CSV table of C-alpha atoms (C1' of nucleotides) and ligand atoms in Angstrom, one decimal:
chain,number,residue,atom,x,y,z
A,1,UNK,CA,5.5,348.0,148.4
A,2,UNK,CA,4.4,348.6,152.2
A,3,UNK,CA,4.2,344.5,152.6
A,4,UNK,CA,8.0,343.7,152.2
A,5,UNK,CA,8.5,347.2,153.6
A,6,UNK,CA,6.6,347.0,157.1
A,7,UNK,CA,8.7,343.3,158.0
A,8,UNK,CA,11.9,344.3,157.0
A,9,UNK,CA,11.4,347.2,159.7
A,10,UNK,CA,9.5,344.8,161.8
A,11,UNK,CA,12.1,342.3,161.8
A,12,UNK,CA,14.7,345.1,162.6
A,13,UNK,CA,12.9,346.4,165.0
A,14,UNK,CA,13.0,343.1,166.5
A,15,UNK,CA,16.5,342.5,166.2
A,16,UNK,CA,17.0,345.3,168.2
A,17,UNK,CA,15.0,343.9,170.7
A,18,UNK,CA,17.0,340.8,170.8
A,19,UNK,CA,20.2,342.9,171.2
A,20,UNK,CA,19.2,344.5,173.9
A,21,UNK,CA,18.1,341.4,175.5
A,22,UNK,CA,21.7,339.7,175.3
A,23,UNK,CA,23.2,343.0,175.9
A,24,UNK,CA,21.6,342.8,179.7
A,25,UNK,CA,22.7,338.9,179.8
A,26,UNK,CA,26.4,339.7,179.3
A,27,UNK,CA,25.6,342.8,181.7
A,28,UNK,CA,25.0,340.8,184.3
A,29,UNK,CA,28.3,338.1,183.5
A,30,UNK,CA,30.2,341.6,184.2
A,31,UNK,CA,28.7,342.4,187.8
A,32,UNK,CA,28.9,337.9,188.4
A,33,UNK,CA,31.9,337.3,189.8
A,34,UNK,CA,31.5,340.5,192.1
A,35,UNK,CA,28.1,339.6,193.7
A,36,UNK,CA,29.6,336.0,194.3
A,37,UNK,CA,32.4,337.5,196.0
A,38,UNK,CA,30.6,340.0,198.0
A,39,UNK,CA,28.2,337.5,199.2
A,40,UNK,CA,31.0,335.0,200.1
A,41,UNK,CA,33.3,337.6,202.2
A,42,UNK,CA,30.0,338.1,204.2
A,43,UNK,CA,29.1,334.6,204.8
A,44,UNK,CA,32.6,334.1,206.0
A,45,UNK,CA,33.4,337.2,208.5
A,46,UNK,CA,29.6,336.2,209.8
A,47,UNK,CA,30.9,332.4,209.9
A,48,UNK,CA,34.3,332.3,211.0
A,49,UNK,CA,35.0,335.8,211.9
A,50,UNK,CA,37.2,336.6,208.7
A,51,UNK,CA,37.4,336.1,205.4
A,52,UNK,CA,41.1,334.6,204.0
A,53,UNK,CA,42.2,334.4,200.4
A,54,UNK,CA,42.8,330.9,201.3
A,55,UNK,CA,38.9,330.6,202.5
A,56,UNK,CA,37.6,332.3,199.0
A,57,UNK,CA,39.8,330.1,197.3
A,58,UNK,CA,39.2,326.7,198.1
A,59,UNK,CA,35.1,327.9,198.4
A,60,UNK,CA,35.1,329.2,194.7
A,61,UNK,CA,37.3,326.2,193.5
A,62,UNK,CA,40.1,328.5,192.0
A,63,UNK,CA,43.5,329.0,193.1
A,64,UNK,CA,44.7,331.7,195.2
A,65,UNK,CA,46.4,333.7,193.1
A,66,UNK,CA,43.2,334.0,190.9
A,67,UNK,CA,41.1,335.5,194.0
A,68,UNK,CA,44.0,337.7,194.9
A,69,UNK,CA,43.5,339.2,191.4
A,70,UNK,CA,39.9,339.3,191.7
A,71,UNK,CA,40.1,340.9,194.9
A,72,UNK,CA,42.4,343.7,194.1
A,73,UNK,CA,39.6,344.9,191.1
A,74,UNK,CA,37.0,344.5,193.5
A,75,UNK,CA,38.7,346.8,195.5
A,76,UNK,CA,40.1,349.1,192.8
A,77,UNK,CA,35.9,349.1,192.0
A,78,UNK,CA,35.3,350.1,195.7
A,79,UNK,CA,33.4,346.9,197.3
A,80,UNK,CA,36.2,345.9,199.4
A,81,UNK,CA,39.1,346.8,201.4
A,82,UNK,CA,42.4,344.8,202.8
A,83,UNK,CA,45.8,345.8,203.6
A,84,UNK,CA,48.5,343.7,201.9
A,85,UNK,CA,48.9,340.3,203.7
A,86,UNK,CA,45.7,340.8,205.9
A,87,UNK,CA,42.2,339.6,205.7
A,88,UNK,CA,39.1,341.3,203.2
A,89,UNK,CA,36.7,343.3,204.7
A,90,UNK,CA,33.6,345.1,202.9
A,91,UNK,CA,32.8,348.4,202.7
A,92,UNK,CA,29.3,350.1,202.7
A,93,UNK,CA,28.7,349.7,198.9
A,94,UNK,CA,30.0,345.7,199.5
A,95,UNK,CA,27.6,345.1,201.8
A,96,UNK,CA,24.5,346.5,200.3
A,97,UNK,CA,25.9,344.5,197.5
A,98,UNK,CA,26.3,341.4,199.4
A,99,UNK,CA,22.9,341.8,201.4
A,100,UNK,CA,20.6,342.2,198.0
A,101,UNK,CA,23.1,339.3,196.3
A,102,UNK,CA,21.9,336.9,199.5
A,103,UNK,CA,18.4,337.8,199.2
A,104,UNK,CA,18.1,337.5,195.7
A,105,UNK,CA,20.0,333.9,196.1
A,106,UNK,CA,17.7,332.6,198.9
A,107,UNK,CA,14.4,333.7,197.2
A,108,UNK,CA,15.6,331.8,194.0
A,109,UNK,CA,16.8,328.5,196.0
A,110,UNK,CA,13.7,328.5,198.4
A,111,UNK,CA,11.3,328.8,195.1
A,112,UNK,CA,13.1,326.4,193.5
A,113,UNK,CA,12.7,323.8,196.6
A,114,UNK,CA,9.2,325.1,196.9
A,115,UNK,CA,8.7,324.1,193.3
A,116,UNK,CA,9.6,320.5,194.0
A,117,UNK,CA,13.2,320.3,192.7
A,118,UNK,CA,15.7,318.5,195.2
A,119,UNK,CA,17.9,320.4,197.7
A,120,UNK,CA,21.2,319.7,195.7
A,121,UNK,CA,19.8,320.9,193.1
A,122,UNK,CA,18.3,323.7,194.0
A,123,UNK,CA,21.7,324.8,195.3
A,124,UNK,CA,23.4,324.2,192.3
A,125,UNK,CA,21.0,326.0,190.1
A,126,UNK,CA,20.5,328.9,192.0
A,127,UNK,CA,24.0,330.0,192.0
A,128,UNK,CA,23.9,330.5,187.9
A,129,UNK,CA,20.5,331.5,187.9
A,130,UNK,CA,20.5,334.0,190.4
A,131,UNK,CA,22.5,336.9,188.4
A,132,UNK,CA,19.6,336.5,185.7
A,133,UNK,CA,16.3,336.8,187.4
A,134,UNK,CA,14.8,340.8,187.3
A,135,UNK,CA,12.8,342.1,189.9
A,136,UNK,CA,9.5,341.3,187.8
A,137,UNK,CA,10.1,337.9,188.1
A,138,UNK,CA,12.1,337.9,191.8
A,139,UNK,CA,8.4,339.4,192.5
A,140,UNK,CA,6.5,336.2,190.8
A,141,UNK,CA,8.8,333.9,192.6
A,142,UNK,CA,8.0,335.4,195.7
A,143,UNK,CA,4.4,335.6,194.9
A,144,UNK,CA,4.4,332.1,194.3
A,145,UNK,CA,6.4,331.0,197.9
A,146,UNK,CA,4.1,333.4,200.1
A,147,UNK,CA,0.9,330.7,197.8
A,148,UNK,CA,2.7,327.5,198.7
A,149,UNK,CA,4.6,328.1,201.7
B,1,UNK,CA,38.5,316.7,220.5
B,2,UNK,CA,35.9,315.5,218.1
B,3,UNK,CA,34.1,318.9,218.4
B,4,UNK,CA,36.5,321.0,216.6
B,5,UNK,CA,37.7,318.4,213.9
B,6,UNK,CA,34.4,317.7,213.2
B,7,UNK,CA,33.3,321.1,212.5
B,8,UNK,CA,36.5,321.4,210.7
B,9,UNK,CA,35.7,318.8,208.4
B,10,UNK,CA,32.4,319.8,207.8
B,11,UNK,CA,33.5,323.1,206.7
B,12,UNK,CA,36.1,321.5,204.3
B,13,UNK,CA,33.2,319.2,203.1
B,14,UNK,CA,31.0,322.1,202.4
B,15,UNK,CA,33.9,324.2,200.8
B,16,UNK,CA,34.3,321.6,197.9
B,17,UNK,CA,30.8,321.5,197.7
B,18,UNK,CA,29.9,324.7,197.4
B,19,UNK,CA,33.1,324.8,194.7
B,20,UNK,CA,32.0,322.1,192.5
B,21,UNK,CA,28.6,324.6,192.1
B,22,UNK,CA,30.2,327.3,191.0
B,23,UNK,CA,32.5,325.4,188.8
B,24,UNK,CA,29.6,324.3,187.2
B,25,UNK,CA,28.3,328.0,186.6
B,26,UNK,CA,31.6,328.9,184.9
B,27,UNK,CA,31.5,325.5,182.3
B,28,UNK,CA,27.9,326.7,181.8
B,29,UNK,CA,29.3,329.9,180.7
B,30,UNK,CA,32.0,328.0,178.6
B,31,UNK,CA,29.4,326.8,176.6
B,32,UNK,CA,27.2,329.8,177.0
B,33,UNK,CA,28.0,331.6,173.5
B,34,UNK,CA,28.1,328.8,171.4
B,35,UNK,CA,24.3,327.9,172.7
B,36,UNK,CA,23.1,331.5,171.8
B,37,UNK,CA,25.1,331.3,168.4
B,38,UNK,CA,23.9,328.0,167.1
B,39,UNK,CA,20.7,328.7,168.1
B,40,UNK,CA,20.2,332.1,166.4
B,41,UNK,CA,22.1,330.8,163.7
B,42,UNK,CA,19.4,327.6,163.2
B,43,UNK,CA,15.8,330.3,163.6
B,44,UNK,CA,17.4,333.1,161.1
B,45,UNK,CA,18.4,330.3,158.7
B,46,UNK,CA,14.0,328.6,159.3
B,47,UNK,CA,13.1,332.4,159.1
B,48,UNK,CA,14.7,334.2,156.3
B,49,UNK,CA,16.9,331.2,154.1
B,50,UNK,CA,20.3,332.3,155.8
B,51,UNK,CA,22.7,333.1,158.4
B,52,UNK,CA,24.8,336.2,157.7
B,53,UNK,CA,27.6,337.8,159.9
B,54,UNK,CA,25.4,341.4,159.5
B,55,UNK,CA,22.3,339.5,160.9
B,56,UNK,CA,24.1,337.6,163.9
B,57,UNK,CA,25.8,341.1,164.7
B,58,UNK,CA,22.7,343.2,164.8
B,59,UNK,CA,20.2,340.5,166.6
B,60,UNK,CA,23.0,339.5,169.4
B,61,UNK,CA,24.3,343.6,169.6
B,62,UNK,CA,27.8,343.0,168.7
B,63,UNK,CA,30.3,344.3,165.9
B,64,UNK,CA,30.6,342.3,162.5
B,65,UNK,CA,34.2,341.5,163.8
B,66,UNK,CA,33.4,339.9,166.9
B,67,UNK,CA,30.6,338.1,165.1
B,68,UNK,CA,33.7,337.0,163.0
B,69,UNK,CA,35.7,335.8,165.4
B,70,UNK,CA,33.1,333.9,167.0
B,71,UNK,CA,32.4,332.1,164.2
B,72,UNK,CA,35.9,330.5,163.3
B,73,UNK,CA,36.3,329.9,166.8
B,74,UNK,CA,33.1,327.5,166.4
B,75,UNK,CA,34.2,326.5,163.4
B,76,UNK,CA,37.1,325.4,165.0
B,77,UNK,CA,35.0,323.5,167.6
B,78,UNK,CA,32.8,321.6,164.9
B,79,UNK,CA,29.5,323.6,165.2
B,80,UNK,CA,29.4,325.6,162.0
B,81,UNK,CA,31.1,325.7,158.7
B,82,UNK,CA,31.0,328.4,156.4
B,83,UNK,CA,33.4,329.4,152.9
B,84,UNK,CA,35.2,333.3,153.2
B,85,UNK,CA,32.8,335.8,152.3
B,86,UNK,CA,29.8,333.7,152.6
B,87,UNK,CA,26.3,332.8,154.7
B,88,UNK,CA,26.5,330.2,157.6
B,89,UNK,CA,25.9,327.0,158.2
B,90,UNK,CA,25.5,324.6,161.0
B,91,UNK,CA,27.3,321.3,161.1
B,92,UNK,CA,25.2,318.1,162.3
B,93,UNK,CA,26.3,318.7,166.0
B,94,UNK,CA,25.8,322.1,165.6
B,95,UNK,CA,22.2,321.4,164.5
B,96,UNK,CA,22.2,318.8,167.6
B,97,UNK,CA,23.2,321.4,170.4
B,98,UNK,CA,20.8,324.1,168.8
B,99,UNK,CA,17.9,322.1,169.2
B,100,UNK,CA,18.9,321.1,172.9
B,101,UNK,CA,19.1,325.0,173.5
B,102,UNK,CA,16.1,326.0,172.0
B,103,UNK,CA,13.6,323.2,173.5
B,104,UNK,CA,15.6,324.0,176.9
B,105,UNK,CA,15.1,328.2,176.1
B,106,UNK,CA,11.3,327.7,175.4
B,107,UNK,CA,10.7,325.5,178.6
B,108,UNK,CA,12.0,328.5,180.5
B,109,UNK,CA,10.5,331.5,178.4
B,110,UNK,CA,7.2,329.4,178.7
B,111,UNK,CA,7.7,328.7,182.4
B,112,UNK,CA,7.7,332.0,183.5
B,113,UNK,CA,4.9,332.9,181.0
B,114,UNK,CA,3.0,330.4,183.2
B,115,UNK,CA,4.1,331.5,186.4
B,116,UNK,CA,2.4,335.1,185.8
B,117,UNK,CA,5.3,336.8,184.3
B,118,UNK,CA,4.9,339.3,181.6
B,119,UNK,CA,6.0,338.2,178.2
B,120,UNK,CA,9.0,341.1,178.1
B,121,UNK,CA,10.5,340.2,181.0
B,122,UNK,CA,10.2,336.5,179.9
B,123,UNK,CA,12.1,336.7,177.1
B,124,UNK,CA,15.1,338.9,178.6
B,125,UNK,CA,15.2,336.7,181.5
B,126,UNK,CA,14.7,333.2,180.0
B,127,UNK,CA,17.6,334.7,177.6
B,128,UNK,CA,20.3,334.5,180.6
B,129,UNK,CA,18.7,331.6,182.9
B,130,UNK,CA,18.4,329.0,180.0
B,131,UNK,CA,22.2,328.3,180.2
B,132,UNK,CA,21.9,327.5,184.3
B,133,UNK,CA,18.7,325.3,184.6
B,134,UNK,CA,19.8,321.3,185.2
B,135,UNK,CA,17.6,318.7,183.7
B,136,UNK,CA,16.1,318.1,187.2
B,137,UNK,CA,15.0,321.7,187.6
B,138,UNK,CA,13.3,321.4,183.8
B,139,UNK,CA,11.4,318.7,184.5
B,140,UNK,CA,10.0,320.6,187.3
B,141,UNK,CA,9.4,323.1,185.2
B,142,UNK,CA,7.7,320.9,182.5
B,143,UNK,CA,5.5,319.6,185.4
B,144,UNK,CA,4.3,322.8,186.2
B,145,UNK,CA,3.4,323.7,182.6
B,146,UNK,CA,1.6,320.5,182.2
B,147,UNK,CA,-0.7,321.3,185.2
B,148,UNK,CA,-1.3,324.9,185.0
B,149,UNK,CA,-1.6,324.3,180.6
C,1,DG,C1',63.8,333.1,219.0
C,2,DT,C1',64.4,330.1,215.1
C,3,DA,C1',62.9,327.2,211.7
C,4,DC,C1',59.3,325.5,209.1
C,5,DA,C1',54.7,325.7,207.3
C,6,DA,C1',50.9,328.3,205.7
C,7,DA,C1',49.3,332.1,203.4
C,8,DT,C1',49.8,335.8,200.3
C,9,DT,C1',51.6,338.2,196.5
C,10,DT,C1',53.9,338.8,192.1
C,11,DA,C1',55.2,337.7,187.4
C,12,DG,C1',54.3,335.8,183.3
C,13,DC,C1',51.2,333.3,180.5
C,14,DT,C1',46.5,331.8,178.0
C,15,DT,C1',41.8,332.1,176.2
C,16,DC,C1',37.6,334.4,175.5
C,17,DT,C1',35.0,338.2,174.3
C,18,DA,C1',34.7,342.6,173.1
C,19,DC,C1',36.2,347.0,170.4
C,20,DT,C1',37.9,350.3,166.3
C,21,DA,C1',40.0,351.1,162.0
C,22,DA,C1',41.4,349.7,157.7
C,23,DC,C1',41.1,346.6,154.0
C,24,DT,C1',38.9,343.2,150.6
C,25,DT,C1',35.1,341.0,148.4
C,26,DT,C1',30.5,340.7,147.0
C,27,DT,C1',26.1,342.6,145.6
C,28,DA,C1',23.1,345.8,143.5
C,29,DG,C1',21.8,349.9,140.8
C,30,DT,C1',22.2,352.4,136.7
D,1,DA,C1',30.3,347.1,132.7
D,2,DC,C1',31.2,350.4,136.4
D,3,DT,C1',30.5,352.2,140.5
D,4,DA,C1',28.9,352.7,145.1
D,5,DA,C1',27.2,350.5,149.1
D,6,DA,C1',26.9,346.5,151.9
D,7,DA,C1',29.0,342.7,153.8
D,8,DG,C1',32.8,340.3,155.4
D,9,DT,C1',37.6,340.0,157.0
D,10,DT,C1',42.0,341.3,159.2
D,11,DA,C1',45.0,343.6,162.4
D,12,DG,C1',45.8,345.5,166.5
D,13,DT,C1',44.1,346.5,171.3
D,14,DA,C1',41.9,345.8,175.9
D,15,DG,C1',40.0,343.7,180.1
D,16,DA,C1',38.2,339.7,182.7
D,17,DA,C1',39.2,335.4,184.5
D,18,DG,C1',41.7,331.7,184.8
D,19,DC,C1',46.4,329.0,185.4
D,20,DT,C1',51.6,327.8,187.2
D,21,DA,C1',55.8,328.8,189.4
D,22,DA,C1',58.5,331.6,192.2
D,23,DA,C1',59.1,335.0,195.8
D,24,DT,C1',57.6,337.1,200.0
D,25,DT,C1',55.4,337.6,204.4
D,26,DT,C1',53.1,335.9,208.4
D,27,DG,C1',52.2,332.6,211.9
D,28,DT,C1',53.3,328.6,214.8
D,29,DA,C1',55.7,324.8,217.0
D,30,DC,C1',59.4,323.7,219.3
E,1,MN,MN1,25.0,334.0,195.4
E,2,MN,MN1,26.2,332.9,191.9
E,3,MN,MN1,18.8,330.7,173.9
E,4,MN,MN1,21.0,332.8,176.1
DNA sequence: GTACAAATTTAGCTTCTACTAACTTTTAGT
DNA sequence: ACTAAAAGTTAGTAGAAGCTAAATTTGTAC
């Protein structure tokens, strides 16, 4: 009997796998929209001094009432503050947030142009990718810019 | 004058740039689920004869339930059919988009195979960056396997 | 300093994706 | 054939992320 046996626990022991696999994908939808806020609030107070629903809004193409929304659970999650009416500010845990979201963001854009794929593109891409790539492979990437750069 | 207005059209240019991108990242996530579905759905029907609810819950780690509602929903899109009580199947575009998904997952699981990665992290990651990579960025990707293959 | 425009907020709605608990149907073992 | 387990479904709930429309506050131009 040990045949039908040993793959029906190998193929559950590879579902399992699998599971766990798209269970860290939809982790990372979750923490998504935060990083992409993060890292826009501190290209915009480094930009234009402040960061403005308004500016959030028309940069993420939704309306304002949406990043309003968003903003309040970002700050009921602790990554930033604002008094009613007035501009968003980060706080310590939005920052370090913000600064490893950039980082993370460049080193997938600059591999991607050092791989030969076109600016625009590589802009694009590397705004969805970016939430998916663990530090094994943020490590390969980088290996591989330090090689061709 | 120019100075100012120009910078101030420059920003606004790069604003609905930089929001086209990131409407693109939330369509790929639109479109995200069905991709994984169809696709699991077409290898367990190759590997074991069928698609059940059970095996869909326990490979993607969700309940029977949400399986469930997944399922109508793309049966209400035209990817799948499937009677009450019984296995699943995939409609003719259904079959289309799984095939796109897979050849697409496997360029990327075998791109970062190439690139040095280890074969774990290659399969989580290529899991979550498959639904973000352009055609462009594939091709590069298909370039690089063809020279370092 | 008032009036108007811009920005922000609130309220109410929708869809998707997830869950648990309870129910029904099918399958399998004896 | 009956019964118990497995599989599938339904009902009800929740949060995230989006929208529009209306109300409010702030800022600016005169
Ligand atoms: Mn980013
Ligand atoms: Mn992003
Ligand atoms: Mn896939
Ligand atoms: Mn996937």
């Amino acid at each position: 009997m040990g045949d039908e046996m040993d793959t029906a626990r190998g193929r559950a022991r590879d579902a399992q796998r699998r599971a766990e696999q798209f269970r860290r994908v939809r982790d990372a939808h979750q923490t998504e929209v935060a990083e992409d806020y993060v890292e826009l609030v501190a290209d915009l107070i480094e930009e234009t001094g402040e960061a403005r629903v308004v500016d959030l809004s028309e940069r993420l193409g939704v309306t304002k009432a949406t990043v309003n929304n968003t903003i309040q659970r970002l700050q009921r999650d602790g990554l930033v503050t604002s008094q009613p009416y007035r501009s968003i500010f980060l706080t310590e845990k939005g920052r370090t947030l913000a600064e490893t979201s950039r980082e993370r963001h460049h080193t997938v854009r600059d591999f991607l142009l050092a791989l030969g794929v076109d600016a625009d593109t590589a802009e694009a891409d590397s705004e969805g990718i970016e939430h998916h790539v663990s530090e094994p492979t943020l490590e390969a990437f980088r290996k591989f810019l330090r090689k061709s750069g």
